[in-house]
Amino acid sequence: MWEENWETVMMFLRMQTQWSMSFGGVVGLKYEVLLSAGGLFDIYNVKDRQEMLEDLKIMEHTALLEMNKKDS
């Protein structure tokens, strides 16, 4: 892992219990936990929120592909 990604990886791990679910499986992360006043971005004083959010979306997409895989 590259050092410049460390803070994003740590934030992704902090979000590990914040997945929205449906009958079809996992839908995505609950972004309100990050973005709301007093949310994780505030608690951890994230300076470039837009960059971290874009990076988290990439990680979320990959995680969703894995979590929603159907056994063949």
mmCIF file with all atom_site columns, N, CA and C in Angstrom:
data_model
loop_
_atom_site.group_PDB
_atom_site.id
_atom_site.type_symbol
_atom_site.label_atom_id
_atom_site.label_alt_id
_atom_site.label_comp_id
_atom_site.label_asym_id
_atom_site.label_entity_id
_atom_site.label_seq_id
_atom_site.pdbx_PDB_ins_code
_atom_site.Cartn_x
_atom_site.Cartn_y
_atom_site.Cartn_z
_atom_site.occupancy
_atom_site.B_iso_or_equiv
_atom_site.pdbx_formal_charge
_atom_site.auth_seq_id
_atom_site.auth_comp_id
_atom_site.auth_asym_id
_atom_site.auth_atom_id
_atom_site.pdbx_PDB_model_num
ATOM 1   N N  . MET A 1 1  ? 0.849   -1.180  0.000  1.00 0.00 ? 1  MET A N  1
ATOM 2   C CA . MET A 1 1  ? 0.000   0.000   0.000  1.00 0.00 ? 1  MET A CA 1
ATOM 3   C C  . MET A 1 1  ? 0.888   1.233   0.000  1.00 0.00 ? 1  MET A C  1
ATOM 4   N N  . TRP A 1 2  ? 0.427   2.270   -0.695 1.00 0.00 ? 2  TRP A N  1
ATOM 5   C CA . TRP A 1 2  ? 1.177   3.508   -0.751 1.00 0.00 ? 2  TRP A CA 1
ATOM 6   C C  . TRP A 1 2  ? 0.796   4.408   0.411  1.00 0.00 ? 2  TRP A C  1
ATOM 7   N N  . GLU A 1 3  ? 1.772   5.099   0.938  1.00 0.00 ? 3  GLU A N  1
ATOM 8   C CA . GLU A 1 3  ? 1.581   5.960   2.111  1.00 0.00 ? 3  GLU A CA 1
ATOM 9   C C  . GLU A 1 3  ? 0.508   7.029   1.887  1.00 0.00 ? 3  GLU A C  1
ATOM 10  N N  . GLU A 1 4  ? 0.414   7.564   0.672  1.00 0.00 ? 4  GLU A N  1
ATOM 11  C CA . GLU A 1 4  ? -0.557  8.632   0.406  1.00 0.00 ? 4  GLU A CA 1
ATOM 12  C C  . GLU A 1 4  ? -2.004  8.145   0.497  1.00 0.00 ? 4  GLU A C  1
ATOM 13  N N  . ASN A 1 5  ? -2.206  6.840   0.502  1.00 0.00 ? 5  ASN A N  1
ATOM 14  C CA . ASN A 1 5  ? -3.550  6.276   0.622  1.00 0.00 ? 5  ASN A CA 1
ATOM 15  C C  . ASN A 1 5  ? -3.925  5.893   2.052  1.00 0.00 ? 5  ASN A C  1
ATOM 16  N N  . TRP A 1 6  ? -3.005  6.013   2.970  1.00 0.00 ? 6  TRP A N  1
ATOM 17  C CA . TRP A 1 6  ? -3.206  5.518   4.333  1.00 0.00 ? 6  TRP A CA 1
ATOM 18  C C  . TRP A 1 6  ? -4.442  6.113   5.007  1.00 0.00 ? 6  TRP A C  1
ATOM 19  N N  . GLU A 1 7  ? -4.617  7.425   4.946  1.00 0.00 ? 7  GLU A N  1
ATOM 20  C CA . GLU A 1 7  ? -5.756  8.060   5.627  1.00 0.00 ? 7  GLU A CA 1
ATOM 21  C C  . GLU A 1 7  ? -7.091  7.584   5.043  1.00 0.00 ? 7  GLU A C  1
ATOM 22  N N  . THR A 1 8  ? -7.125  7.387   3.734  1.00 0.00 ? 8  THR A N  1
ATOM 23  C CA . THR A 1 8  ? -8.356  6.890   3.105  1.00 0.00 ? 8  THR A CA 1
ATOM 24  C C  . THR A 1 8  ? -8.636  5.452   3.527  1.00 0.00 ? 8  THR A C  1
ATOM 25  N N  . VAL A 1 9  ? -7.617  4.634   3.581  1.00 0.00 ? 9  VAL A N  1
ATOM 26  C CA . VAL A 1 9  ? -7.792  3.248   4.027  1.00 0.00 ? 9  VAL A CA 1
ATOM 27  C C  . VAL A 1 9  ? -8.297  3.229   5.469  1.00 0.00 ? 9  VAL A C  1
ATOM 28  N N  . MET A 1 10 ? -7.735  4.060   6.313  1.00 0.00 ? 10 MET A N  1
ATOM 29  C CA . MET A 1 10 ? -8.184  4.108   7.712  1.00 0.00 ? 10 MET A CA 1
ATOM 30  C C  . MET A 1 10 ? -9.641  4.567   7.806  1.00 0.00 ? 10 MET A C  1
ATOM 31  N N  . MET A 1 11 ? -10.033 5.540   6.990  1.00 0.00 ? 11 MET A N  1
ATOM 32  C CA . MET A 1 11 ? -11.425 6.006   7.008  1.00 0.00 ? 11 MET A CA 1
ATOM 33  C C  . MET A 1 11 ? -12.353 4.903   6.501  1.00 0.00 ? 11 MET A C  1
ATOM 34  N N  . PHE A 1 12 ? -11.939 4.168   5.474  1.00 0.00 ? 12 PHE A N  1
ATOM 35  C CA . PHE A 1 12 ? -12.730 3.050   4.969  1.00 0.00 ? 12 PHE A CA 1
ATOM 36  C C  . PHE A 1 12 ? -12.923 2.010   6.074  1.00 0.00 ? 12 PHE A C  1
ATOM 37  N N  . LEU A 1 13 ? -11.897 1.736   6.825  1.00 0.00 ? 13 LEU A N  1
ATOM 38  C CA . LEU A 1 13 ? -12.006 0.772   7.928  1.00 0.00 ? 13 LEU A CA 1
ATOM 39  C C  . LEU A 1 13 ? -12.928 1.291   9.028  1.00 0.00 ? 13 LEU A C  1
ATOM 40  N N  . ARG A 1 14 ? -12.903 2.586   9.279  1.00 0.00 ? 14 ARG A N  1
ATOM 41  C CA . ARG A 1 14 ? -13.822 3.165   10.274 1.00 0.00 ? 14 ARG A CA 1
ATOM 42  C C  . ARG A 1 14 ? -15.277 3.011   9.840  1.00 0.00 ? 14 ARG A C  1
ATOM 43  N N  . MET A 1 15 ? -15.500 2.922   8.534  1.00 0.00 ? 15 MET A N  1
ATOM 44  C CA . MET A 1 15 ? -16.848 2.807   7.984  1.00 0.00 ? 15 MET A CA 1
ATOM 45  C C  . MET A 1 15 ? -17.319 1.359   7.857  1.00 0.00 ? 15 MET A C  1
ATOM 46  N N  . GLN A 1 16 ? -16.552 0.414   8.355  1.00 0.00 ? 16 GLN A N  1
ATOM 47  C CA . GLN A 1 16 ? -16.852 -0.998  8.098  1.00 0.00 ? 16 GLN A CA 1
ATOM 48  C C  . GLN A 1 16 ? -18.211 -1.467  8.608  1.00 0.00 ? 16 GLN A C  1
ATOM 49  N N  . THR A 1 17 ? -18.806 -0.760  9.548  1.00 0.00 ? 17 THR A N  1
ATOM 50  C CA . THR A 1 17 ? -20.137 -1.153  10.033 1.00 0.00 ? 17 THR A CA 1
ATOM 51  C C  . THR A 1 17 ? -21.230 -0.248  9.475  1.00 0.00 ? 17 THR A C  1
ATOM 52  N N  . GLN A 1 18 ? -20.913 0.562   8.471  1.00 0.00 ? 18 GLN A N  1
ATOM 53  C CA . GLN A 1 18 ? -21.857 1.558   7.964  1.00 0.00 ? 18 GLN A CA 1
ATOM 54  C C  . GLN A 1 18 ? -22.289 1.271   6.531  1.00 0.00 ? 18 GLN A C  1
ATOM 55  N N  . TRP A 1 19 ? -22.714 0.050   6.276  1.00 0.00 ? 19 TRP A N  1
ATOM 56  C CA . TRP A 1 19 ? -23.182 -0.346  4.947  1.00 0.00 ? 19 TRP A CA 1
ATOM 57  C C  . TRP A 1 19 ? -24.696 -0.369  4.917  1.00 0.00 ? 19 TRP A C  1
ATOM 58  N N  . SER A 1 20 ? -25.275 0.187   3.856  1.00 0.00 ? 20 SER A N  1
ATOM 59  C CA . SER A 1 20 ? -26.719 0.095   3.631  1.00 0.00 ? 20 SER A CA 1
ATOM 60  C C  . SER A 1 20 ? -27.008 -1.245  2.964  1.00 0.00 ? 20 SER A C  1
ATOM 61  N N  . MET A 1 21 ? -28.098 -1.865  3.394  1.00 0.00 ? 21 MET A N  1
ATOM 62  C CA . MET A 1 21 ? -28.463 -3.190  2.904  1.00 0.00 ? 21 MET A CA 1
ATOM 63  C C  . MET A 1 21 ? -29.851 -3.136  2.262  1.00 0.00 ? 21 MET A C  1
ATOM 64  N N  . SER A 1 22 ? -30.077 -4.081  1.342  1.00 0.00 ? 22 SER A N  1
ATOM 65  C CA . SER A 1 22 ? -31.406 -4.296  0.771  1.00 0.00 ? 22 SER A CA 1
ATOM 66  C C  . SER A 1 22 ? -31.608 -5.803  0.672  1.00 0.00 ? 22 SER A C  1
ATOM 67  N N  . PHE A 1 23 ? -32.746 -6.214  0.175  1.00 0.00 ? 23 PHE A N  1
ATOM 68  C CA . PHE A 1 23 ? -32.991 -7.646  0.017  1.00 0.00 ? 23 PHE A CA 1
ATOM 69  C C  . PHE A 1 23 ? -32.033 -8.266  -0.993 1.00 0.00 ? 23 PHE A C  1
ATOM 70  N N  . GLY A 1 24 ? -31.505 -7.447  -1.903 1.00 0.00 ? 24 GLY A N  1
ATOM 71  C CA . GLY A 1 24 ? -30.589 -7.937  -2.916 1.00 0.00 ? 24 GLY A CA 1
ATOM 72  C C  . GLY A 1 24 ? -29.144 -8.000  -2.468 1.00 0.00 ? 24 GLY A C  1
ATOM 73  N N  . GLY A 1 25 ? -28.854 -7.475  -1.297 1.00 0.00 ? 25 GLY A N  1
ATOM 74  C CA . GLY A 1 25 ? -27.482 -7.480  -0.789 1.00 0.00 ? 25 GLY A CA 1
ATOM 75  C C  . GLY A 1 25 ? -27.050 -6.113  -0.307 1.00 0.00 ? 25 GLY A C  1
ATOM 76  N N  . VAL A 1 26 ? -25.771 -5.902  -0.316 1.00 0.00 ? 26 VAL A N  1
ATOM 77  C CA . VAL A 1 26 ? -25.196 -4.643  0.157  1.00 0.00 ? 26 VAL A CA 1
ATOM 78  C C  . VAL A 1 26 ? -25.351 -3.592  -0.943 1.00 0.00 ? 26 VAL A C  1
ATOM 79  N N  . VAL A 1 27 ? -25.801 -2.396  -0.571 1.00 0.00 ? 27 VAL A N  1
ATOM 80  C CA . VAL A 1 27 ? -26.072 -1.331  -1.535 1.00 0.00 ? 27 VAL A CA 1
ATOM 81  C C  . VAL A 1 27 ? -24.921 -0.334  -1.610 1.00 0.00 ? 27 VAL A C  1
ATOM 82  N N  . GLY A 1 28 ? -24.395 0.074   -0.475 1.00 0.00 ? 28 GLY A N  1
ATOM 83  C CA . GLY A 1 28 ? -23.316 1.052   -0.461 1.00 0.00 ? 28 GLY A CA 1
ATOM 84  C C  . GLY A 1 28 ? -23.104 1.613   0.930  1.00 0.00 ? 28 GLY A C  1
ATOM 85  N N  . LEU A 1 29 ? -22.122 2.460   1.031  1.00 0.00 ? 29 LEU A N  1
ATOM 86  C CA . LEU A 1 29 ? -21.800 3.085   2.312  1.00 0.00 ? 29 LEU A CA 1
ATOM 87  C C  . LEU A 1 29 ? -22.821 4.160   2.670  1.00 0.00 ? 29 LEU A C  1
ATOM 88  N N  . LYS A 1 30 ? -23.003 4.383   3.955  1.00 0.00 ? 30 LYS A N  1
ATOM 89  C CA . LYS A 1 30 ? -23.874 5.447   4.453  1.00 0.00 ? 30 LYS A CA 1
ATOM 90  C C  . LYS A 1 30 ? -23.040 6.727   4.541  1.00 0.00 ? 30 LYS A C  1
ATOM 91  N N  . TYR A 1 31 ? -23.085 7.512   3.471  1.00 0.00 ? 31 TYR A N  1
ATOM 92  C CA . TYR A 1 31 ? -22.239 8.697   3.385  1.00 0.00 ? 31 TYR A CA 1
ATOM 93  C C  . TYR A 1 31 ? -22.596 9.765   4.401  1.00 0.00 ? 31 TYR A C  1
ATOM 94  N N  . GLU A 1 32 ? -23.822 9.740   4.908  1.00 0.00 ? 32 GLU A N  1
ATOM 95  C CA . GLU A 1 32 ? -24.191 10.721  5.933  1.00 0.00 ? 32 GLU A CA 1
ATOM 96  C C  . GLU A 1 32 ? -23.323 10.583  7.182  1.00 0.00 ? 32 GLU A C  1
ATOM 97  N N  . VAL A 1 33 ? -22.814 9.386   7.431  1.00 0.00 ? 33 VAL A N  1
ATOM 98  C CA . VAL A 1 33 ? -21.927 9.164   8.580  1.00 0.00 ? 33 VAL A CA 1
ATOM 99  C C  . VAL A 1 33 ? -20.612 9.928   8.397  1.00 0.00 ? 33 VAL A C  1
ATOM 100 N N  . LEU A 1 34 ? -20.199 10.097  7.168  1.00 0.00 ? 34 LEU A N  1
ATOM 101 C CA . LEU A 1 34 ? -18.987 10.856  6.868  1.00 0.00 ? 34 LEU A CA 1
ATOM 102 C C  . LEU A 1 34 ? -19.249 12.351  6.831  1.00 0.00 ? 34 LEU A C  1
ATOM 103 N N  . LEU A 1 35 ? -20.319 12.740  6.140  1.00 0.00 ? 35 LEU A N  1
ATOM 104 C CA . LEU A 1 35 ? -20.508 14.124  5.720  1.00 0.00 ? 35 LEU A CA 1
ATOM 105 C C  . LEU A 1 35 ? -21.325 14.993  6.650  1.00 0.00 ? 35 LEU A C  1
ATOM 106 N N  . SER A 1 36 ? -22.128 14.407  7.513  1.00 0.00 ? 36 SER A N  1
ATOM 107 C CA . SER A 1 36 ? -22.991 15.215  8.368  1.00 0.00 ? 36 SER A CA 1
ATOM 108 C C  . SER A 1 36 ? -22.155 16.022  9.365  1.00 0.00 ? 36 SER A C  1
ATOM 109 N N  . ALA A 1 37 ? -22.752 17.079  9.886  1.00 0.00 ? 37 ALA A N  1
ATOM 110 C CA . ALA A 1 37 ? -22.075 17.874  10.917 1.00 0.00 ? 37 ALA A CA 1
ATOM 111 C C  . ALA A 1 37 ? -21.752 16.952  12.088 1.00 0.00 ? 37 ALA A C  1
ATOM 112 N N  . GLY A 1 38 ? -20.509 16.934  12.490 1.00 0.00 ? 38 GLY A N  1
ATOM 113 C CA . GLY A 1 38 ? -20.069 16.045  13.557 1.00 0.00 ? 38 GLY A CA 1
ATOM 114 C C  . GLY A 1 38 ? -19.774 14.637  13.073 1.00 0.00 ? 38 GLY A C  1
ATOM 115 N N  . GLY A 1 39 ? -19.817 14.423  11.737 1.00 0.00 ? 39 GLY A N  1
ATOM 116 C CA . GLY A 1 39 ? -19.529 13.118  11.167 1.00 0.00 ? 39 GLY A CA 1
ATOM 117 C C  . GLY A 1 39 ? -18.044 12.812  11.190 1.00 0.00 ? 39 GLY A C  1
ATOM 118 N N  . LEU A 1 40 ? -17.688 11.699  10.610 1.00 0.00 ? 40 LEU A N  1
ATOM 119 C CA . LEU A 1 40 ? -16.296 11.250  10.656 1.00 0.00 ? 40 LEU A CA 1
ATOM 120 C C  . LEU A 1 40 ? -15.323 12.235  10.002 1.00 0.00 ? 40 LEU A C  1
ATOM 121 N N  . PHE A 1 41 ? -15.745 12.918  8.937  1.00 0.00 ? 41 PHE A N  1
ATOM 122 C CA . PHE A 1 41 ? -14.857 13.907  8.322  1.00 0.00 ? 41 PHE A CA 1
ATOM 123 C C  . PHE A 1 41 ? -14.543 15.031  9.307  1.00 0.00 ? 41 PHE A C  1
ATOM 124 N N  . ASP A 1 42 ? -15.535 15.410  10.125 1.00 0.00 ? 42 ASP A N  1
ATOM 125 C CA . ASP A 1 42 ? -15.303 16.427  11.151 1.00 0.00 ? 42 ASP A CA 1
ATOM 126 C C  . ASP A 1 42 ? -14.457 15.878  12.295 1.00 0.00 ? 42 ASP A C  1
ATOM 127 N N  . ILE A 1 43 ? -14.807 14.702  12.763 1.00 0.00 ? 43 ILE A N  1
ATOM 128 C CA . ILE A 1 43 ? -14.107 14.107  13.911 1.00 0.00 ? 43 ILE A CA 1
ATOM 129 C C  . ILE A 1 43 ? -12.621 13.937  13.615 1.00 0.00 ? 43 ILE A C  1
ATOM 130 N N  . TYR A 1 44 ? -12.298 13.496  12.394 1.00 0.00 ? 44 TYR A N  1
ATOM 131 C CA . TYR A 1 44 ? -10.901 13.236  12.045 1.00 0.00 ? 44 TYR A CA 1
ATOM 132 C C  . TYR A 1 44 ? -10.266 14.375  11.247 1.00 0.00 ? 44 TYR A C  1
ATOM 133 N N  . ASN A 1 45 ? -10.951 15.523  11.204 1.00 0.00 ? 45 ASN A N  1
ATOM 134 C CA . ASN A 1 45 ? -10.414 16.746  10.607 1.00 0.00 ? 45 ASN A CA 1
ATOM 135 C C  . ASN A 1 45 ? -9.852  16.512  9.196  1.00 0.00 ? 45 ASN A C  1
ATOM 136 N N  . VAL A 1 46 ? -10.663 15.910  8.338  1.00 0.00 ? 46 VAL A N  1
ATOM 137 C CA . VAL A 1 46 ? -10.242 15.637  6.956  1.00 0.00 ? 46 VAL A CA 1
ATOM 138 C C  . VAL A 1 46 ? -10.164 16.968  6.206  1.00 0.00 ? 46 VAL A C  1
ATOM 139 N N  . LYS A 1 47 ? -9.002  17.262  5.672  1.00 0.00 ? 47 LYS A N  1
ATOM 140 C CA . LYS A 1 47 ? -8.791  18.537  4.998  1.00 0.00 ? 47 LYS A CA 1
ATOM 141 C C  . LYS A 1 47 ? -9.329  18.534  3.571  1.00 0.00 ? 47 LYS A C  1
ATOM 142 N N  . ASP A 1 48 ? -8.999  17.533  2.771  1.00 0.00 ? 48 ASP A N  1
ATOM 143 C CA . ASP A 1 48 ? -9.483  17.470  1.394  1.00 0.00 ? 48 ASP A CA 1
ATOM 144 C C  . ASP A 1 48 ? -10.595 16.429  1.321  1.00 0.00 ? 48 ASP A C  1
ATOM 145 N N  . ARG A 1 49 ? -11.782 16.851  1.686  1.00 0.00 ? 49 ARG A N  1
ATOM 146 C CA . ARG A 1 49 ? -12.933 15.947  1.760  1.00 0.00 ? 49 ARG A CA 1
ATOM 147 C C  . ARG A 1 49 ? -13.312 15.394  0.392  1.00 0.00 ? 49 ARG A C  1
ATOM 148 N N  . GLN A 1 50 ? -13.248 16.229  -0.620 1.00 0.00 ? 50 GLN A N  1
ATOM 149 C CA . GLN A 1 50 ? -13.626 15.782  -1.958 1.00 0.00 ? 50 GLN A CA 1
ATOM 150 C C  . GLN A 1 50 ? -12.705 14.672  -2.444 1.00 0.00 ? 50 GLN A C  1
ATOM 151 N N  . GLU A 1 51 ? -11.406 14.837  -2.267 1.00 0.00 ? 51 GLU A N  1
ATOM 152 C CA . GLU A 1 51 ? -10.464 13.804  -2.700 1.00 0.00 ? 51 GLU A CA 1
ATOM 153 C C  . GLU A 1 51 ? -10.686 12.503  -1.943 1.00 0.00 ? 51 GLU A C  1
ATOM 154 N N  . MET A 1 52 ? -10.859 12.598  -0.617 1.00 0.00 ? 52 MET A N  1
ATOM 155 C CA . MET A 1 52 ? -11.073 11.380  0.156  1.00 0.00 ? 52 MET A CA 1
ATOM 156 C C  . MET A 1 52 ? -12.387 10.714  -0.229 1.00 0.00 ? 52 MET A C  1
ATOM 157 N N  . LEU A 1 53 ? -13.420 11.503  -0.474 1.00 0.00 ? 53 LEU A N  1
ATOM 158 C CA . LEU A 1 53 ? -14.705 10.933  -0.861 1.00 0.00 ? 53 LEU A CA 1
ATOM 159 C C  . LEU A 1 53 ? -14.585 10.189  -2.186 1.00 0.00 ? 53 LEU A C  1
ATOM 160 N N  . GLU A 1 54 ? -13.888 10.765  -3.144 1.00 0.00 ? 54 GLU A N  1
ATOM 161 C CA . GLU A 1 54 ? -13.685 10.090  -4.431 1.00 0.00 ? 54 GLU A CA 1
ATOM 162 C C  . GLU A 1 54 ? -12.900 8.797   -4.257 1.00 0.00 ? 54 GLU A C  1
ATOM 163 N N  . ASP A 1 55 ? -11.875 8.817   -3.420 1.00 0.00 ? 55 ASP A N  1
ATOM 164 C CA . ASP A 1 55 ? -11.091 7.611   -3.153 1.00 0.00 ? 55 ASP A CA 1
ATOM 165 C C  . ASP A 1 55 ? -11.931 6.543   -2.450 1.00 0.00 ? 55 ASP A C  1
ATOM 166 N N  . LEU A 1 56 ? -12.770 6.971   -1.503 1.00 0.00 ? 56 LEU A N  1
ATOM 167 C CA . LEU A 1 56 ? -13.641 6.024   -0.804 1.00 0.00 ? 56 LEU A CA 1
ATOM 168 C C  . LEU A 1 56 ? -14.639 5.385   -1.767 1.00 0.00 ? 56 LEU A C  1
ATOM 169 N N  . LYS A 1 57 ? -15.120 6.150   -2.737 1.00 0.00 ? 57 LYS A N  1
ATOM 170 C CA . LYS A 1 57 ? -16.050 5.593   -3.717 1.00 0.00 ? 57 LYS A CA 1
ATOM 171 C C  . LYS A 1 57 ? -15.397 4.489   -4.543 1.00 0.00 ? 57 LYS A C  1
ATOM 172 N N  . ILE A 1 58 ? -14.131 4.646   -4.860 1.00 0.00 ? 58 ILE A N  1
ATOM 173 C CA . ILE A 1 58 ? -13.403 3.608   -5.591 1.00 0.00 ? 58 ILE A CA 1
ATOM 174 C C  . ILE A 1 58 ? -13.303 2.348   -4.742 1.00 0.00 ? 58 ILE A C  1
ATOM 175 N N  . MET A 1 59 ? -12.960 2.518   -3.473 1.00 0.00 ? 59 MET A N  1
ATOM 176 C CA . MET A 1 59 ? -12.856 1.365   -2.571 1.00 0.00 ? 59 MET A CA 1
ATOM 177 C C  . MET A 1 59 ? -14.222 0.716   -2.364 1.00 0.00 ? 59 MET A C  1
ATOM 178 N N  . GLU A 1 60 ? -15.249 1.541   -2.229 1.00 0.00 ? 60 GLU A N  1
ATOM 179 C CA . GLU A 1 60 ? -16.611 1.037   -2.044 1.00 0.00 ? 60 GLU A CA 1
ATOM 180 C C  . GLU A 1 60 ? -17.033 0.199   -3.250 1.00 0.00 ? 60 GLU A C  1
ATOM 181 N N  . HIS A 1 61 ? -16.783 0.693   -4.446 1.00 0.00 ? 61 HIS A N  1
ATOM 182 C CA . HIS A 1 61 ? -17.156 -0.026  -5.668 1.00 0.00 ? 61 HIS A CA 1
ATOM 183 C C  . HIS A 1 61 ? -16.527 -1.418  -5.699 1.00 0.00 ? 61 HIS A C  1
ATOM 184 N N  . THR A 1 62 ? -15.246 -1.484  -5.398 1.00 0.00 ? 62 THR A N  1
ATOM 185 C CA . THR A 1 62 ? -14.543 -2.767  -5.411 1.00 0.00 ? 62 THR A CA 1
ATOM 186 C C  . THR A 1 62 ? -15.088 -3.695  -4.327 1.00 0.00 ? 62 THR A C  1
ATOM 187 N N  . ALA A 1 63 ? -15.337 -3.137  -3.143 1.00 0.00 ? 63 ALA A N  1
ATOM 188 C CA . ALA A 1 63 ? -15.889 -3.943  -2.048 1.00 0.00 ? 63 ALA A CA 1
ATOM 189 C C  . ALA A 1 63 ? -17.280 -4.464  -2.409 1.00 0.00 ? 63 ALA A C  1
ATOM 190 N N  . LEU A 1 64 ? -18.105 -3.624  -3.025 1.00 0.00 ? 64 LEU A N  1
ATOM 191 C CA . LEU A 1 64 ? -19.451 -4.051  -3.419 1.00 0.00 ? 64 LEU A CA 1
ATOM 192 C C  . LEU A 1 64 ? -19.408 -5.202  -4.411 1.00 0.00 ? 64 LEU A C  1
ATOM 193 N N  . LEU A 1 65 ? -18.498 -5.138  -5.368 1.00 0.00 ? 65 LEU A N  1
ATOM 194 C CA . LEU A 1 65 ? -18.358 -6.238  -6.323 1.00 0.00 ? 65 LEU A CA 1
ATOM 195 C C  . LEU A 1 65 ? -18.060 -7.549  -5.602 1.00 0.00 ? 65 LEU A C  1
ATOM 196 N N  . GLU A 1 66 ? -17.198 -7.499  -4.632 1.00 0.00 ? 66 GLU A N  1
ATOM 197 C CA . GLU A 1 66 ? -16.827 -8.711  -3.888 1.00 0.00 ? 66 GLU A CA 1
ATOM 198 C C  . GLU A 1 66 ? -17.954 -9.180  -2.971 1.00 0.00 ? 66 GLU A C  1
ATOM 199 N N  . MET A 1 67 ? -18.558 -8.262  -2.239 1.00 0.00 ? 67 MET A N  1
ATOM 200 C CA . MET A 1 67 ? -19.599 -8.643  -1.272 1.00 0.00 ? 67 MET A CA 1
ATOM 201 C C  . MET A 1 67 ? -20.857 -9.171  -1.948 1.00 0.00 ? 67 MET A C  1
ATOM 202 N N  . ASN A 1 68 ? -21.149 -8.685  -3.136 1.00 0.00 ? 68 ASN A N  1
ATOM 203 C CA . ASN A 1 68 ? -22.380 -9.081  -3.814 1.00 0.00 ? 68 ASN A CA 1
ATOM 204 C C  . ASN A 1 68 ? -22.173 -10.158 -4.859 1.00 0.00 ? 68 ASN A C  1
ATOM 205 N N  . LYS A 1 69 ? -20.991 -10.770 -4.876 1.00 0.00 ? 69 LYS A N  1
ATOM 206 C CA . LYS A 1 69 ? -20.742 -11.881 -5.804 1.00 0.00 ? 69 LYS A CA 1
ATOM 207 C C  . LYS A 1 69 ? -21.678 -13.031 -5.477 1.00 0.00 ? 69 LYS A C  1
ATOM 208 N N  . LYS A 1 70 ? -22.196 -13.614 -6.508 1.00 0.00 ? 70 LYS A N  1
ATOM 209 C CA . LYS A 1 70 ? -23.037 -14.807 -6.339 1.00 0.00 ? 70 LYS A CA 1
ATOM 210 C C  . LYS A 1 70 ? -22.161 -16.040 -6.552 1.00 0.00 ? 70 LYS A C  1
ATOM 211 N N  . ASP A 1 71 ? -22.310 -17.015 -5.688 1.00 0.00 ? 71 ASP A N  1
ATOM 212 C CA . ASP A 1 71 ? -21.589 -18.270 -5.867 1.00 0.00 ? 71 ASP A CA 1
ATOM 213 C C  . ASP A 1 71 ? -22.105 -18.975 -7.120 1.00 0.00 ? 71 ASP A C  1
ATOM 214 N N  . SER A 1 72 ? -21.161 -19.411 -7.976 1.00 0.00 ? 72 SER A N  1
ATOM 215 C CA . SER A 1 72 ? -21.619 -20.088 -9.185 1.00 0.00 ? 72 SER A CA 1
ATOM 216 C C  . SER A 1 72 ? -21.466 -21.577 -9.079 1.00 0.00 ? 72 SER A C  1
#
